[in-house]
Tab-separated table of C-alpha atoms in Angstrom:
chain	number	residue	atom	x	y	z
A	15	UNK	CA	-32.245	-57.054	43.979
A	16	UNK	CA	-34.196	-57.408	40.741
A	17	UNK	CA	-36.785	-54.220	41.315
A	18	UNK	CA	-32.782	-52.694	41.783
A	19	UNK	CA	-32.085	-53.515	38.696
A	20	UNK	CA	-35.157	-52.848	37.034
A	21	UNK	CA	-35.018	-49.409	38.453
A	22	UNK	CA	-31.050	-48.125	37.054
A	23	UNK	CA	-32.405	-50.008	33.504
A	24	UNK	CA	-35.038	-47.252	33.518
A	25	UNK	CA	-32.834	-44.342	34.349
A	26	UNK	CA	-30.510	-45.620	31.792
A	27	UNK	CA	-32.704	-46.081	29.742
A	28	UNK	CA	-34.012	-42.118	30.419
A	29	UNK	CA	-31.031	-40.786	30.391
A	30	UNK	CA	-29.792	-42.184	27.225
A	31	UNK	CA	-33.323	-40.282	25.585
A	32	UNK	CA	-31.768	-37.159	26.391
A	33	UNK	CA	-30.658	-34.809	23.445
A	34	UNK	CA	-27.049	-33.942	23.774
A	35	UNK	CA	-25.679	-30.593	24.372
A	36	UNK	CA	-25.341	-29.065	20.691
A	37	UNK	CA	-22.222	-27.027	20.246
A	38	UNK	CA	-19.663	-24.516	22.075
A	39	UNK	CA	-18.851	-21.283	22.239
A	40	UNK	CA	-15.600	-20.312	24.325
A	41	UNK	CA	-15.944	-17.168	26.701
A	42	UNK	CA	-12.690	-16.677	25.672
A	43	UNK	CA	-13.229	-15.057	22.091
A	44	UNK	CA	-11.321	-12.056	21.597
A	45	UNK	CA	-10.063	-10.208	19.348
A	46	UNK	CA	-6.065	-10.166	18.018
A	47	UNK	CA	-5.752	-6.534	18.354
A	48	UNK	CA	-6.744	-4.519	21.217
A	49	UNK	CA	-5.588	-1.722	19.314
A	50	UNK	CA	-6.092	-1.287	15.847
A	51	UNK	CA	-4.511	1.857	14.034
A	52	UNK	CA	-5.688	2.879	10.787
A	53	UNK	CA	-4.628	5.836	8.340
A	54	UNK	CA	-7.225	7.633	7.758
A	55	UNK	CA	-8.880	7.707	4.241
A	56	UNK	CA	-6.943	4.316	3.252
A	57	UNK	CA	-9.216	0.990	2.911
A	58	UNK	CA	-8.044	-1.343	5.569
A	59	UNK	CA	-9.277	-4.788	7.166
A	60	UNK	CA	-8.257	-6.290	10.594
A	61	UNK	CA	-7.492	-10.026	11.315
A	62	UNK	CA	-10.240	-12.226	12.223
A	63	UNK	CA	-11.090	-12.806	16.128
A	64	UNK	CA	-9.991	-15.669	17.942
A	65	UNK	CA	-12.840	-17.703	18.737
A	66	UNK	CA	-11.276	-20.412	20.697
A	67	UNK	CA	-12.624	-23.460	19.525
A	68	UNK	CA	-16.411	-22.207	19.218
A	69	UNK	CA	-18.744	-23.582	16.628
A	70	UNK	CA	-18.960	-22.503	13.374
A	71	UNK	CA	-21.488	-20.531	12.136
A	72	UNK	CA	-21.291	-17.536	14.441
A	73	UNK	CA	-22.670	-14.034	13.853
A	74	UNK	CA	-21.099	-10.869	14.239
A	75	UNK	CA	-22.550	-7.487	14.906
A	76	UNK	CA	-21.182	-4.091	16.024
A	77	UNK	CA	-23.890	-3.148	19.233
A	78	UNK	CA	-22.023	0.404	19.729
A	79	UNK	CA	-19.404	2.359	19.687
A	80	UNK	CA	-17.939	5.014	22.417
A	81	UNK	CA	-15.679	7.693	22.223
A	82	UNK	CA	-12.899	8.259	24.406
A	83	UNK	CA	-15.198	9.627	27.020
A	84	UNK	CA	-16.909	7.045	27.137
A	85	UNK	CA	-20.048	7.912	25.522
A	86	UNK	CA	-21.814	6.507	22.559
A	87	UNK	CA	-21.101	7.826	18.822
A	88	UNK	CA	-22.168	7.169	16.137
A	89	UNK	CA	-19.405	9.253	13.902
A	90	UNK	CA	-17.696	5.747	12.419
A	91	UNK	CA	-21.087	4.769	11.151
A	92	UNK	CA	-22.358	7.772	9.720
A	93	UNK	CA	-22.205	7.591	5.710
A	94	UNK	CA	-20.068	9.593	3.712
A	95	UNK	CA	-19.797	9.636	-0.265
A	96	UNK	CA	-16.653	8.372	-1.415
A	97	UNK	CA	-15.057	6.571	-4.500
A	98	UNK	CA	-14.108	2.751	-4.346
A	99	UNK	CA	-12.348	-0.121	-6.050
A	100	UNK	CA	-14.419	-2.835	-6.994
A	101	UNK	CA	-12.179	-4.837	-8.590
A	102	UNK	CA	-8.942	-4.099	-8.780
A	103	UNK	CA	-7.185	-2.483	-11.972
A	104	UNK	CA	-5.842	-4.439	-14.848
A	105	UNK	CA	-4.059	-2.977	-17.645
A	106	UNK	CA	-4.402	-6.072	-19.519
A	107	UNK	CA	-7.863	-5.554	-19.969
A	108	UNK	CA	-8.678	-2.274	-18.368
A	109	UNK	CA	-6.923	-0.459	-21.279
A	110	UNK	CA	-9.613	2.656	-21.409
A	111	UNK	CA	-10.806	4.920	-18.970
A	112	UNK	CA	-14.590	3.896	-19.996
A	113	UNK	CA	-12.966	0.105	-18.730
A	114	UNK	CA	-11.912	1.455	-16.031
A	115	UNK	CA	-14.894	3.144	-14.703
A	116	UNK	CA	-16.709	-0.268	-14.857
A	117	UNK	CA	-14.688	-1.511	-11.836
A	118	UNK	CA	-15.494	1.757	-9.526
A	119	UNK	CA	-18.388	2.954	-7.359
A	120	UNK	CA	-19.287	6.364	-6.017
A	121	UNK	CA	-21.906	5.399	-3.197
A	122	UNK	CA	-22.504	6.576	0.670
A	123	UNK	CA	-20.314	4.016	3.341
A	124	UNK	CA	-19.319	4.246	7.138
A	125	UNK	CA	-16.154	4.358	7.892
A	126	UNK	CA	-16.431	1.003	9.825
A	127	UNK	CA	-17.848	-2.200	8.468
A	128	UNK	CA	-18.363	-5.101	10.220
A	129	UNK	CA	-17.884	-9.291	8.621
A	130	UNK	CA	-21.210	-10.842	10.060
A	131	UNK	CA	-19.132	-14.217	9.070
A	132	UNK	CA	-15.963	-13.950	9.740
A	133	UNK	CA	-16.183	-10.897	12.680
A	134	UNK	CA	-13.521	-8.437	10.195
A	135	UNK	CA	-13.741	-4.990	10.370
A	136	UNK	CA	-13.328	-3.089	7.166
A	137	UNK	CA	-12.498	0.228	7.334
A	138	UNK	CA	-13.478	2.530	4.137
A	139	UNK	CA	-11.949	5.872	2.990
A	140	UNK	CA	-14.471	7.006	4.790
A	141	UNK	CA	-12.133	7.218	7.853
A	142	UNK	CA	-11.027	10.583	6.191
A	143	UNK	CA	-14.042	12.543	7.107
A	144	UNK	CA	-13.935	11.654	11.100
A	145	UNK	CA	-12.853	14.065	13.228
A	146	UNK	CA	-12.813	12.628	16.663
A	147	UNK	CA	-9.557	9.951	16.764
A	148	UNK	CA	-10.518	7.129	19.734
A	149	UNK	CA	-13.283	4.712	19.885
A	150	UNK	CA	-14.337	1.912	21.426
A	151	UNK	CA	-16.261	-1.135	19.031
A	152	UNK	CA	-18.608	-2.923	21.594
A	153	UNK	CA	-19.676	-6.189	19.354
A	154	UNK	CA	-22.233	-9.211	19.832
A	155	UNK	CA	-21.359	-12.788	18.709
A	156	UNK	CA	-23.913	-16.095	18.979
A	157	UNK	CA	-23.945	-19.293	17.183
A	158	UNK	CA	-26.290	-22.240	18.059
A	159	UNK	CA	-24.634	-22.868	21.309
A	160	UNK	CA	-26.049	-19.157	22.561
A	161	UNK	CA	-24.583	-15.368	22.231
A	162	UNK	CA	-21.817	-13.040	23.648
A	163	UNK	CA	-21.884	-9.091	24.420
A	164	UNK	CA	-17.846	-8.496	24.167
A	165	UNK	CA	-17.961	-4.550	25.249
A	166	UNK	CA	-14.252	-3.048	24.810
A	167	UNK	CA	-13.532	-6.019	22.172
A	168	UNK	CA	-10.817	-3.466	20.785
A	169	UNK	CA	-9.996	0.034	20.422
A	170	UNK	CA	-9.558	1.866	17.225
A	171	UNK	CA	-6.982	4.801	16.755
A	172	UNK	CA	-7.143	6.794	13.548
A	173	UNK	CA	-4.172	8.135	12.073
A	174	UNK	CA	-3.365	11.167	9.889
A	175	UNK	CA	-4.490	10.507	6.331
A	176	UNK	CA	-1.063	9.883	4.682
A	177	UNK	CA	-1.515	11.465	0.702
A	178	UNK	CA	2.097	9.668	-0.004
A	179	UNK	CA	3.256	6.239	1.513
A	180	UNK	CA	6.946	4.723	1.580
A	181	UNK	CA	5.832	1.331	1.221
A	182	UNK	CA	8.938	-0.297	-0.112
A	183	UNK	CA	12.318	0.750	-0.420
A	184	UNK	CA	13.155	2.998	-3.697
A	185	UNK	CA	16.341	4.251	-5.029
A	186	UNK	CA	18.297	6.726	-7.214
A	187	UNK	CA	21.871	4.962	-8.215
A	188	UNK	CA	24.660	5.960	-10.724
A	189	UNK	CA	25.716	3.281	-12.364
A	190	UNK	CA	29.359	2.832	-14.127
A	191	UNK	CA	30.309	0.435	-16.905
A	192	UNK	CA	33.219	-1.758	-17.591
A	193	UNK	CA	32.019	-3.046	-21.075
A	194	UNK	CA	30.788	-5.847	-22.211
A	195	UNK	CA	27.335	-5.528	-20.388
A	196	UNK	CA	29.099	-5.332	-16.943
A	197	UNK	CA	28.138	-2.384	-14.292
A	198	UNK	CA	29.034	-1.143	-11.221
A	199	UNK	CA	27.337	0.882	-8.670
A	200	UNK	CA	28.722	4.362	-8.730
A	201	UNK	CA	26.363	6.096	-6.076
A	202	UNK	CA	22.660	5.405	-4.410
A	203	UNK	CA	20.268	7.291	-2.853
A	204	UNK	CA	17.936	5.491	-1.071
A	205	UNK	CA	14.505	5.733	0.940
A	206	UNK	CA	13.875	3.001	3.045
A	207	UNK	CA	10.358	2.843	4.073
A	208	UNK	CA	8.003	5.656	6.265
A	209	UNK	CA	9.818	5.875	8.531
A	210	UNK	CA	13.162	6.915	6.492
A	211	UNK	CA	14.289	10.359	7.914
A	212	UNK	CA	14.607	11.444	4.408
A	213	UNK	CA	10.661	11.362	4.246
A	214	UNK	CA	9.884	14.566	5.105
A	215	UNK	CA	11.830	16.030	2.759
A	216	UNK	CA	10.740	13.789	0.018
A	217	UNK	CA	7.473	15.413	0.545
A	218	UNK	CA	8.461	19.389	0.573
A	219	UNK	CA	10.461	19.430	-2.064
A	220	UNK	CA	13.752	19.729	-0.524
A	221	UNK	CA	15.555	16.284	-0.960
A	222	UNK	CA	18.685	16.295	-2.689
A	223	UNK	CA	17.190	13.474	-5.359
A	224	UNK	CA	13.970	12.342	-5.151
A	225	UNK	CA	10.814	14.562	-4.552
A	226	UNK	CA	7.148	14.017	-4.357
A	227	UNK	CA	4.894	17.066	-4.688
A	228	UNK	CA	1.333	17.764	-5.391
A	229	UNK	CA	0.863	20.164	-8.376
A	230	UNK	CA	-2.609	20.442	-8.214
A	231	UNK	CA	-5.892	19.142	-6.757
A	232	UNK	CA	-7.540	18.705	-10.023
A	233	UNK	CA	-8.518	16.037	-11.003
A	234	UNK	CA	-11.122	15.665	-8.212
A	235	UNK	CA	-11.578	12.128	-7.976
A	236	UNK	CA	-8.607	10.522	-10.484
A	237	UNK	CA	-5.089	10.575	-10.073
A	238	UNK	CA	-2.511	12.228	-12.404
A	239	UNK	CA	1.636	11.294	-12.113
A	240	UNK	CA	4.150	12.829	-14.050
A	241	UNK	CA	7.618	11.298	-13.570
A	242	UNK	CA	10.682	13.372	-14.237
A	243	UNK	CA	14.216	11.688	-14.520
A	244	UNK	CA	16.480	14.414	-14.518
A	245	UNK	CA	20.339	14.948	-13.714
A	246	UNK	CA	22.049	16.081	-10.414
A	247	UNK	CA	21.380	19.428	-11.229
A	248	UNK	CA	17.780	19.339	-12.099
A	249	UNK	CA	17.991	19.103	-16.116
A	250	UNK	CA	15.112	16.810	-17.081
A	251	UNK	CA	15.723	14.191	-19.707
A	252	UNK	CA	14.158	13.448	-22.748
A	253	UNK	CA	11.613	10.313	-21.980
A	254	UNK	CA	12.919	9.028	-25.095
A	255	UNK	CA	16.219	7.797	-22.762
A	256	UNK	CA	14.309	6.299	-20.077
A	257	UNK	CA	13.763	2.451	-20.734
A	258	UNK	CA	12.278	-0.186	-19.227
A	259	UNK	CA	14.379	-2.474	-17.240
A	260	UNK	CA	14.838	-6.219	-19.510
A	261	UNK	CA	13.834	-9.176	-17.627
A	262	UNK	CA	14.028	-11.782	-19.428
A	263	UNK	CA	11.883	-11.750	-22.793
A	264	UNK	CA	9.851	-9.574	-20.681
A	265	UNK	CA	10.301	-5.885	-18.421
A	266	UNK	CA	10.250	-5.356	-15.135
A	267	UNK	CA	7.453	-3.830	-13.821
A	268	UNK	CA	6.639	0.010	-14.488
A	269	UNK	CA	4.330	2.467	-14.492
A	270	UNK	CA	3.619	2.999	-18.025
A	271	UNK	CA	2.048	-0.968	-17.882
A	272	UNK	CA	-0.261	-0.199	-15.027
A	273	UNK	CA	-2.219	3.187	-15.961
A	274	UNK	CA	-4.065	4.100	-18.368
A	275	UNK	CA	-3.399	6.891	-21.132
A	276	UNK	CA	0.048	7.946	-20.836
A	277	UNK	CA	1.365	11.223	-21.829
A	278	UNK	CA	4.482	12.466	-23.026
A	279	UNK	CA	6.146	15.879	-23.648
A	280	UNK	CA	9.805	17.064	-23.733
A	281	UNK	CA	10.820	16.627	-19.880
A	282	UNK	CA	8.661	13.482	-18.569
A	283	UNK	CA	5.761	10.973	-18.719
A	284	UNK	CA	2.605	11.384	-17.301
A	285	UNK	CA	0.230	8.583	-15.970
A	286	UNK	CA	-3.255	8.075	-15.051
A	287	UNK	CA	-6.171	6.300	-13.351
A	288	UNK	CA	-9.564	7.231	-12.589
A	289	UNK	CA	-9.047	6.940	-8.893
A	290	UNK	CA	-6.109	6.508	-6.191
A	291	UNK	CA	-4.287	4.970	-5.108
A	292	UNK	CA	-1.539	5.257	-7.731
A	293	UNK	CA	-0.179	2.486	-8.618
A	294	UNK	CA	-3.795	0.262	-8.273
A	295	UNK	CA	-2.416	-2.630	-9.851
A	296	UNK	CA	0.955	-4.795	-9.608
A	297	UNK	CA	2.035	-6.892	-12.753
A	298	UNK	CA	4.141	-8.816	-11.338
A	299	UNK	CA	4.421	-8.212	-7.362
A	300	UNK	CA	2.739	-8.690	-4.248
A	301	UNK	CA	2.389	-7.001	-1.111
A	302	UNK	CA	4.196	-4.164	-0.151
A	303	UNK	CA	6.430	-5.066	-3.389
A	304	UNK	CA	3.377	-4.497	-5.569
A	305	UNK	CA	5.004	-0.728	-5.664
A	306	UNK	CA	8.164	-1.101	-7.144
A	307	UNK	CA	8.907	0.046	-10.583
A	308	UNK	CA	11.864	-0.031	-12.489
A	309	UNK	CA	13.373	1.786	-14.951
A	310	UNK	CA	16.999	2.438	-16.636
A	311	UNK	CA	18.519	5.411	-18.524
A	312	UNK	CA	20.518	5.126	-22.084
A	313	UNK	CA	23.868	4.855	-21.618
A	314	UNK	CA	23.964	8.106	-23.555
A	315	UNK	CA	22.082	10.325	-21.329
A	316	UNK	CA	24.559	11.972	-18.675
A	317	UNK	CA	28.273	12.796	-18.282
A	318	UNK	CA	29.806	11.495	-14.821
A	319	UNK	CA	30.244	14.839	-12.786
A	320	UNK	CA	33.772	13.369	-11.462
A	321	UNK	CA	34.501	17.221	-9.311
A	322	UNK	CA	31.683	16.937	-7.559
A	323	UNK	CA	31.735	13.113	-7.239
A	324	UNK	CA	34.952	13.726	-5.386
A	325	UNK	CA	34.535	16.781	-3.487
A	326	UNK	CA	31.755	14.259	-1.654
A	327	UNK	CA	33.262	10.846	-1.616
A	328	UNK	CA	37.125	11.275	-2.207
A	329	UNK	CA	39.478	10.388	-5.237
A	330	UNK	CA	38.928	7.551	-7.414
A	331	UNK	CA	40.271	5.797	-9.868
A	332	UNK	CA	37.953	6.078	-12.873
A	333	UNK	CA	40.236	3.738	-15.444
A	334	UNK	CA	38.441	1.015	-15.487
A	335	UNK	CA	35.198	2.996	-16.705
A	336	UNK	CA	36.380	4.875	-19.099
A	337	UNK	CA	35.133	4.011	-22.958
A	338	UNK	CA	38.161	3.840	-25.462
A	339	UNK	CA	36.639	4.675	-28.475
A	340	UNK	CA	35.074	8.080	-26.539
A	341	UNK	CA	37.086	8.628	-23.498
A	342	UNK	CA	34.014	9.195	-21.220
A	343	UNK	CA	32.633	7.075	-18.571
A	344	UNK	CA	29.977	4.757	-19.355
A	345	UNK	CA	27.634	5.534	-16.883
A	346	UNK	CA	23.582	4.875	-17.147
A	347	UNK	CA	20.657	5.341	-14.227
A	348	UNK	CA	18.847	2.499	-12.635
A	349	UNK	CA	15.823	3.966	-11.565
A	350	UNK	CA	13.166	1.969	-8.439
A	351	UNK	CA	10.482	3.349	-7.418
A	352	UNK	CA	8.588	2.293	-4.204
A	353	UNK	CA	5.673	5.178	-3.608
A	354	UNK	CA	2.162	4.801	-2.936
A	355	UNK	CA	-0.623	7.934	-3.890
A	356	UNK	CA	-3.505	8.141	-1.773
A	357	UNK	CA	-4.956	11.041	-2.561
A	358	UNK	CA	-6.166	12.217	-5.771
A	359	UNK	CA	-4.988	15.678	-7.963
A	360	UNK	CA	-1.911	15.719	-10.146
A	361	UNK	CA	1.383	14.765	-8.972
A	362	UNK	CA	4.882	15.351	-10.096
A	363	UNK	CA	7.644	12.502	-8.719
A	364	UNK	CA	10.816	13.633	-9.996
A	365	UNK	CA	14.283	11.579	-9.263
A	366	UNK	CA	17.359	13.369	-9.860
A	367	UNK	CA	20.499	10.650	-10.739
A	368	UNK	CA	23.329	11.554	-8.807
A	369	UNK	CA	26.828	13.376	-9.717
A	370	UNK	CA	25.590	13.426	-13.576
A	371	UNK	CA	24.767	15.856	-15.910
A	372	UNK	CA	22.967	15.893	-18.629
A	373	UNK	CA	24.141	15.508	-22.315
């Protein structure tokens, strides 16, 4: 009974000698998006993977990447030339184009990237040069517990390069006054988001109140906006009666606080930065919000077109509108913009106010 004894104190004994089993790592890591879709030429990250309870460190690497057909490419990892942010821009202290310049880079990138930390993919505006649209990222991940070859970890579809994005929504609205600081809405024209039917003919110039063209593809590499406020028949106003909207002791946010050099001349303003997209910077939003900017009209820059107001949307009583001392309407714009420019060139965004015309 005692050499018993004797015997399970030694195995004990050996056993409790033994160096623990040092870490984990799940076979369950995967990423959150089997499919990612990304606009071409637009910087872009994905989520990080799950991991599933593995230990940290790990270490991430992209082993290959097949096309469609299955066979190995290496078109998202060849290196193109392009233009990048560093930082982003700050009108507050970015308040010259020399500034400016400080925060970007011109140097050769793929179009994929891949987090060695955190197992993100970046993907640069690179994309815009890759002609095939499918691929497959086949990735290796190890920590000190051992490694992982995840082939298919997830698939990557690239999308049209979009020049002009509908981030937020925007409108055009007639506004009508009672006096005494007190407005109504008269009529809005609105553009939701991308997918907005309106879209396409934002973009070719044949929306009834709001259009986005390109004028030009110079400059190469910055971006150039001219905004037009004009009335419901295409007469542009004098920038001199577009204001910034009050907020408080402060303004809303607008375009001429986040660019640099504007420009004015009889029938708009015109902004700039030394790269897209346009706007870079939000003063005072975030998100998809970081693309609104307001603006308002004097109160002495339109007539209310009442004929056409009614051929559209019926009678109305306009009483309560009208101004004694004049006998016109008070009427003004509100003015929000909600547009991102990708690409670079000159641009013209003009938003016609609707049933007004211009004094």
């Amino acid at each position: 009974m005692k050499k018993i004894i004797y015997f399970l104190m030694i195995a004990v004994f050996i056993s409790s000698c033994e160096q623990p089993e040092v870490g984990y790592i799940s076979d369950n890591i995967h990423s959150l998006q089997d499919n990612i879709v990304v606009p071409r030429g637009v910087f872009l990250t994905s989520p990080p993977p799950a991991t599933e309870g593995s230990t940290y460190p790990m270490e991430w690497k992209i082993t290959s990447i097949t096309d469609k057909e299955g066979n190995v490419t290496n078109e998202l990892q060849e290196e193109h030339e392009i233009l990048t942010w560093l930082k982003p821009f700050d009108p507050n202290t970015d308040t010259t184009l020399e500034l400016a310049m400080k925060k970007l880079e011109l140097t050769k990138q793929p179009s994929i990237l891949m987090n060695p930390v955190s197992g993100q993919f970046a993907f640069t505006q690179a994309t815009r040069m890759v002609v095939n649209d499918d691929f497959d990222i086949n990735v290796n991940v190890k920590n000190v517990r051992g490694e992982h070859q995840l082939d298919k970890f997830t698939h990557i579809n690239l999308g049209p390069f979009k020049q002009v994005e509908f981030p937020t929504e925007m409108r055009s609205r007639l506004q009508l006054g009672k006096g005494d600081g007190v407005w109504d809405i008269g009529y809005t024209h609105m553009v939701l988001n991308d997918f907005d039917p309106k879209v396409p003919n934002i973009l070719d110039g044949t929306d009834r109140y709001i259009t986005i063209t390109k004028i030009s593809d110079e400059p190469k590499q910055a971006v150039k906006v001219k905004m037009i406020i004009a009335d419901s028949y295409g007469a542009a106003l004098d920038p001199s009666k577009i204001l910034f909207f009050p907020d408080g002791a402060k303004y809303m946010q607008n375009y001429h606080d986040n660019s640099i050099g504007v420009v004015t001349d009889a029938e708009g303003s015109t902004f700039g930065l030394p790269a897209p997209p346009f706007p870079q910077y939000a003063r005072n939003y975030g998100g998809v919000d970081a693309y609104l900017m307001y603006y308002l009209t004097t109160d002495n820059a339109f007539t209310v077109d009442k004929v056409a107001y009614e051929a559209d949307n019926g009678p109305k009583n306009w009483d309560a509108y009208v101004d004694p001392a004049t006998g016109q309407i008070r009427n003004r714009a509100y003015i929000r913009w909600g547009v991102k420019i990708n690409d670079s060139g000159t641009w013209e965004i003009k938003m016609k106010i609707p049933y007004t015309i211009k004094k």
